[in-house]
Short mmCIF file of N, CA and C in Angstrom, two decimals:
data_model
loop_
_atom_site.label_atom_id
_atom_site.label_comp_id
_atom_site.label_asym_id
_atom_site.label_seq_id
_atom_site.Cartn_x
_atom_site.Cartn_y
_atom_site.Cartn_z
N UNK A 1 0.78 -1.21 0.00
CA UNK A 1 0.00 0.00 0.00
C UNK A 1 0.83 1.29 0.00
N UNK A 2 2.09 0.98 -0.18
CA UNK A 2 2.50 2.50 -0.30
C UNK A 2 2.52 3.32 -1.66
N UNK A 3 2.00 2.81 -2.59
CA UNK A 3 1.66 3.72 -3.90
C UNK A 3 0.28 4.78 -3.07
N UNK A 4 -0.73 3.77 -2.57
CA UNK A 4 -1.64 4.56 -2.04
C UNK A 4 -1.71 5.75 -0.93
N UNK A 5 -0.36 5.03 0.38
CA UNK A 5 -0.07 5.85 0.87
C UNK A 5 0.78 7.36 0.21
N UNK A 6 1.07 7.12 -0.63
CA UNK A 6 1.98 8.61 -1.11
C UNK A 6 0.81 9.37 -1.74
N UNK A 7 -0.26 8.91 -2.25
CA UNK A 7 -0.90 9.57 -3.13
C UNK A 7 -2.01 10.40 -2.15
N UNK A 8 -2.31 9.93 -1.10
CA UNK A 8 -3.33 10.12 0.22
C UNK A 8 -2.16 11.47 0.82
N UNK A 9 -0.96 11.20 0.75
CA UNK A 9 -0.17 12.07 1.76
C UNK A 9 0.24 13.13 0.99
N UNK A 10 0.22 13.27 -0.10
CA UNK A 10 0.38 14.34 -1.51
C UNK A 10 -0.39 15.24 -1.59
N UNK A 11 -1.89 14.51 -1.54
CA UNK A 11 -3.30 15.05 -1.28
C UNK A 11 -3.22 15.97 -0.35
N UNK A 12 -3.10 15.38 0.82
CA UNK A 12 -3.48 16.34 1.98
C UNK A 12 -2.71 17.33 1.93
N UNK A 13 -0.96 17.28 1.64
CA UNK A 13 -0.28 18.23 1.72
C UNK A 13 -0.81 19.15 0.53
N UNK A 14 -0.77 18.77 -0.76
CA UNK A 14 -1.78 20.12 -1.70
C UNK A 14 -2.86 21.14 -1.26
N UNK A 15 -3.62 20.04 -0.31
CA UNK A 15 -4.58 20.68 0.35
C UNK A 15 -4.40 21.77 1.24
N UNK A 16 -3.37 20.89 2.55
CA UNK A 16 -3.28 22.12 3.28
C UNK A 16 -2.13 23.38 2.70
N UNK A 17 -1.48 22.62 1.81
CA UNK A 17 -0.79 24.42 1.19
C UNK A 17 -1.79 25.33 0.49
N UNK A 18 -2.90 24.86 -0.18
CA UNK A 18 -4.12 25.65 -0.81
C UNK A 18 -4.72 26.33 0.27
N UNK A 19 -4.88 25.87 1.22
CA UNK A 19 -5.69 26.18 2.61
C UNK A 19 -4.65 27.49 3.33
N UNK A 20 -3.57 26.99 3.56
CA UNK A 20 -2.80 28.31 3.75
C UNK A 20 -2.34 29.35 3.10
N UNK A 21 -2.43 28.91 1.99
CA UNK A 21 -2.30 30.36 0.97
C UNK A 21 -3.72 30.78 1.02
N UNK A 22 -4.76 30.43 1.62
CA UNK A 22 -5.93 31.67 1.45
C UNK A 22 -6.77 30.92 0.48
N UNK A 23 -6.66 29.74 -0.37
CA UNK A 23 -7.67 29.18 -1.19
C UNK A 23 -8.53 28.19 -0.50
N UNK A 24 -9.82 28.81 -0.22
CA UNK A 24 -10.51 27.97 0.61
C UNK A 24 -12.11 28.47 -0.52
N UNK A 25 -12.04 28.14 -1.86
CA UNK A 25 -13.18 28.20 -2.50
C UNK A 25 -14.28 27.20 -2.16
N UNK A 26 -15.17 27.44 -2.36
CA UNK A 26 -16.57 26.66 -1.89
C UNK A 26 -16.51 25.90 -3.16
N UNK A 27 -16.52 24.57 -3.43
CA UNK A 27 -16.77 23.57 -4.62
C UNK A 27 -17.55 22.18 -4.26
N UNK A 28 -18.92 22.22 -3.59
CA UNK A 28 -18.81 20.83 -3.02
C UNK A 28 -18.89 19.84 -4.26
N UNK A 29 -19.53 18.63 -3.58
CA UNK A 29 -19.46 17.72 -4.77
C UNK A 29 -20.92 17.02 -4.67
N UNK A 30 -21.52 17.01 -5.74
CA UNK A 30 -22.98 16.91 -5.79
C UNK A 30 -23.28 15.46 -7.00
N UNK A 31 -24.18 14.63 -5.77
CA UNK A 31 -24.05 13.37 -6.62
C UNK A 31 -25.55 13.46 -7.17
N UNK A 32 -26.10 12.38 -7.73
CA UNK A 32 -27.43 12.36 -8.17
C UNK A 32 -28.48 12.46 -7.54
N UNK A 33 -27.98 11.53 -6.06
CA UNK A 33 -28.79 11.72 -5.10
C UNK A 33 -29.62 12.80 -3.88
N UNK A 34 -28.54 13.61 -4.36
CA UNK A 34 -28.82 14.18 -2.96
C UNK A 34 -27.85 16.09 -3.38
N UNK A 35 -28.43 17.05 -2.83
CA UNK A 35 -27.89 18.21 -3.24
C UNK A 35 -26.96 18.67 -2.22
N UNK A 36 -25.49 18.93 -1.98
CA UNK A 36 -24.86 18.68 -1.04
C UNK A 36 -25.19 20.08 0.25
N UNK A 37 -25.90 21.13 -0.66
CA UNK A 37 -26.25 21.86 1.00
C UNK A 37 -27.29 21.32 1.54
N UNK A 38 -28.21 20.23 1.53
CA UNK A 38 -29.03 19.92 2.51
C UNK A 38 -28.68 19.66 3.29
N UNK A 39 -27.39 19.07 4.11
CA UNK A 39 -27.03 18.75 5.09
C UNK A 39 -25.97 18.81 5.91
N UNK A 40 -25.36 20.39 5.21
CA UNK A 40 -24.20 21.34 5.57
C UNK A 40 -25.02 22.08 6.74
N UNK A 41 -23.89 22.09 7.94
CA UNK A 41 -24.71 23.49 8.77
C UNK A 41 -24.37 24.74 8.70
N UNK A 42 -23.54 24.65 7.47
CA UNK A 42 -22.66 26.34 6.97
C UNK A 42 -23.33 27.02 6.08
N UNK A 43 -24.22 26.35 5.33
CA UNK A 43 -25.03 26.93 4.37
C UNK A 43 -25.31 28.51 4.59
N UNK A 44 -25.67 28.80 5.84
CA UNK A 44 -25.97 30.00 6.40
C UNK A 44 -24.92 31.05 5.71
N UNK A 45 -23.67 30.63 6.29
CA UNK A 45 -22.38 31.21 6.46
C UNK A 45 -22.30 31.19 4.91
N UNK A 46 -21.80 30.49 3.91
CA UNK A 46 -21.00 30.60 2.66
C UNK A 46 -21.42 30.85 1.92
N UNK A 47 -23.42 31.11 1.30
CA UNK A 47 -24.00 31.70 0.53
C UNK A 47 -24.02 30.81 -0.80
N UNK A 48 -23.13 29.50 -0.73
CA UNK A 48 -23.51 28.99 -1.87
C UNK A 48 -24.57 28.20 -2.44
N UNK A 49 -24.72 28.60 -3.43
CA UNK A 49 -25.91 27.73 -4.15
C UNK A 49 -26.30 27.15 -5.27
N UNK A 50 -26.59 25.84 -4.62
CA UNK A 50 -26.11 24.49 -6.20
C UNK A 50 -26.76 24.78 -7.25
N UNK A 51 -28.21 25.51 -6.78
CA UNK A 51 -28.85 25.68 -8.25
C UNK A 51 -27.82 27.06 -8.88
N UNK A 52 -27.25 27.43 -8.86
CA UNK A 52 -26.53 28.99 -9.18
C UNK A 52 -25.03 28.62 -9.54
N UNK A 53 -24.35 27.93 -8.55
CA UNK A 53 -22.77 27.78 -8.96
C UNK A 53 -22.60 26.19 -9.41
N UNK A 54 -21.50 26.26 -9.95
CA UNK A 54 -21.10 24.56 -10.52
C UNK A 54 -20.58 24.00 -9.33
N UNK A 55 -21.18 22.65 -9.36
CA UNK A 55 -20.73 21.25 -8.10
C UNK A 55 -19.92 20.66 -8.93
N UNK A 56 -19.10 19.96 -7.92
CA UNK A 56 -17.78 19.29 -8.45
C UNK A 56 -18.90 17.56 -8.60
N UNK A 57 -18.36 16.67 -9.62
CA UNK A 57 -18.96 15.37 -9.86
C UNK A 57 -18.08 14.64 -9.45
N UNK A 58 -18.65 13.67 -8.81
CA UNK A 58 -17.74 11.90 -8.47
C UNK A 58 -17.20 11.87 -9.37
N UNK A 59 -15.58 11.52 -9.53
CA UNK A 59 -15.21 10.59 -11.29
C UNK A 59 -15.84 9.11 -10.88
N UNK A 60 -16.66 8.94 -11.60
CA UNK A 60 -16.30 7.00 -11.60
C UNK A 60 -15.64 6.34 -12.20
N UNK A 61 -15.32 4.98 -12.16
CA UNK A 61 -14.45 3.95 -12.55
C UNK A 61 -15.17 2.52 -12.40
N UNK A 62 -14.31 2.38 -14.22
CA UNK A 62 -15.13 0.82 -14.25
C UNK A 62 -14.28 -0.18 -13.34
N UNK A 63 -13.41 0.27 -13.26
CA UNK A 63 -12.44 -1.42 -12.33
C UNK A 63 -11.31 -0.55 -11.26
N UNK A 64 -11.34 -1.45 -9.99
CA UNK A 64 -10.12 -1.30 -9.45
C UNK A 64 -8.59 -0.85 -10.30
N UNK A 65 -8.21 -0.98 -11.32
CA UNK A 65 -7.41 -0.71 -12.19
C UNK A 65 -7.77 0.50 -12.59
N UNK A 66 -8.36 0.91 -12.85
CA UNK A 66 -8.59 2.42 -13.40
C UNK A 66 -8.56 3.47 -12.38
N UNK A 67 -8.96 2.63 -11.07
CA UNK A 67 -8.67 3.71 -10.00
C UNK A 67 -6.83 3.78 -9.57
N UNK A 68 -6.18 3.16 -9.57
CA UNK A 68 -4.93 2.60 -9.30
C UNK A 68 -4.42 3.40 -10.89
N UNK A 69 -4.74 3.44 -11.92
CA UNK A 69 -4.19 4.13 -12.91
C UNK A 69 -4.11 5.48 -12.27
N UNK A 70 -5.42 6.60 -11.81
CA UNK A 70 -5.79 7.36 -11.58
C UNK A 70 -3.99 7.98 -10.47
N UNK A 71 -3.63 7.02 -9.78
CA UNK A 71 -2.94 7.70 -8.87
C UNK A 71 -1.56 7.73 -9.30
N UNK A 72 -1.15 7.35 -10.43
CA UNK A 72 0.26 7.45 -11.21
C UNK A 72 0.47 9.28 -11.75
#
């Protein structure tokens, strides 16, 4: 598991350098099911709104292999 572990620990570090430089954009991710501010308690606070701004989509994948491609 350490292909997975580097790719998980890459992540987070991108993240939190985005986070400390001040990029903390609102993008949730909105599946078919369900609209992702119904069950945010920030909604109040961040003003965003799915019918108005673009939601980020799940990628899917047909096979374990394509996800494992994904992290090269």
């Amino acid at each position: 598991m350490p292909r997975l572990r580097h790719h998980i620990l890459t992540t987070v570090e991108k993240i939190g350098a985005e986070i400390m430089n001040g990029t903390v954009d609102i993008y949730p991710i909105r599946s078919t099911q369900t609209n992702p501010c119904s069950y945010c308690k920030y909604i109040n606070v961040c003003g965003f709104d799915a019918n108005v701004h673009p939601c980020r989509r799940l990628k899917t994948f047909s096979s374990d292999a394509d996800i494992w491609a994904e992290m090269d």
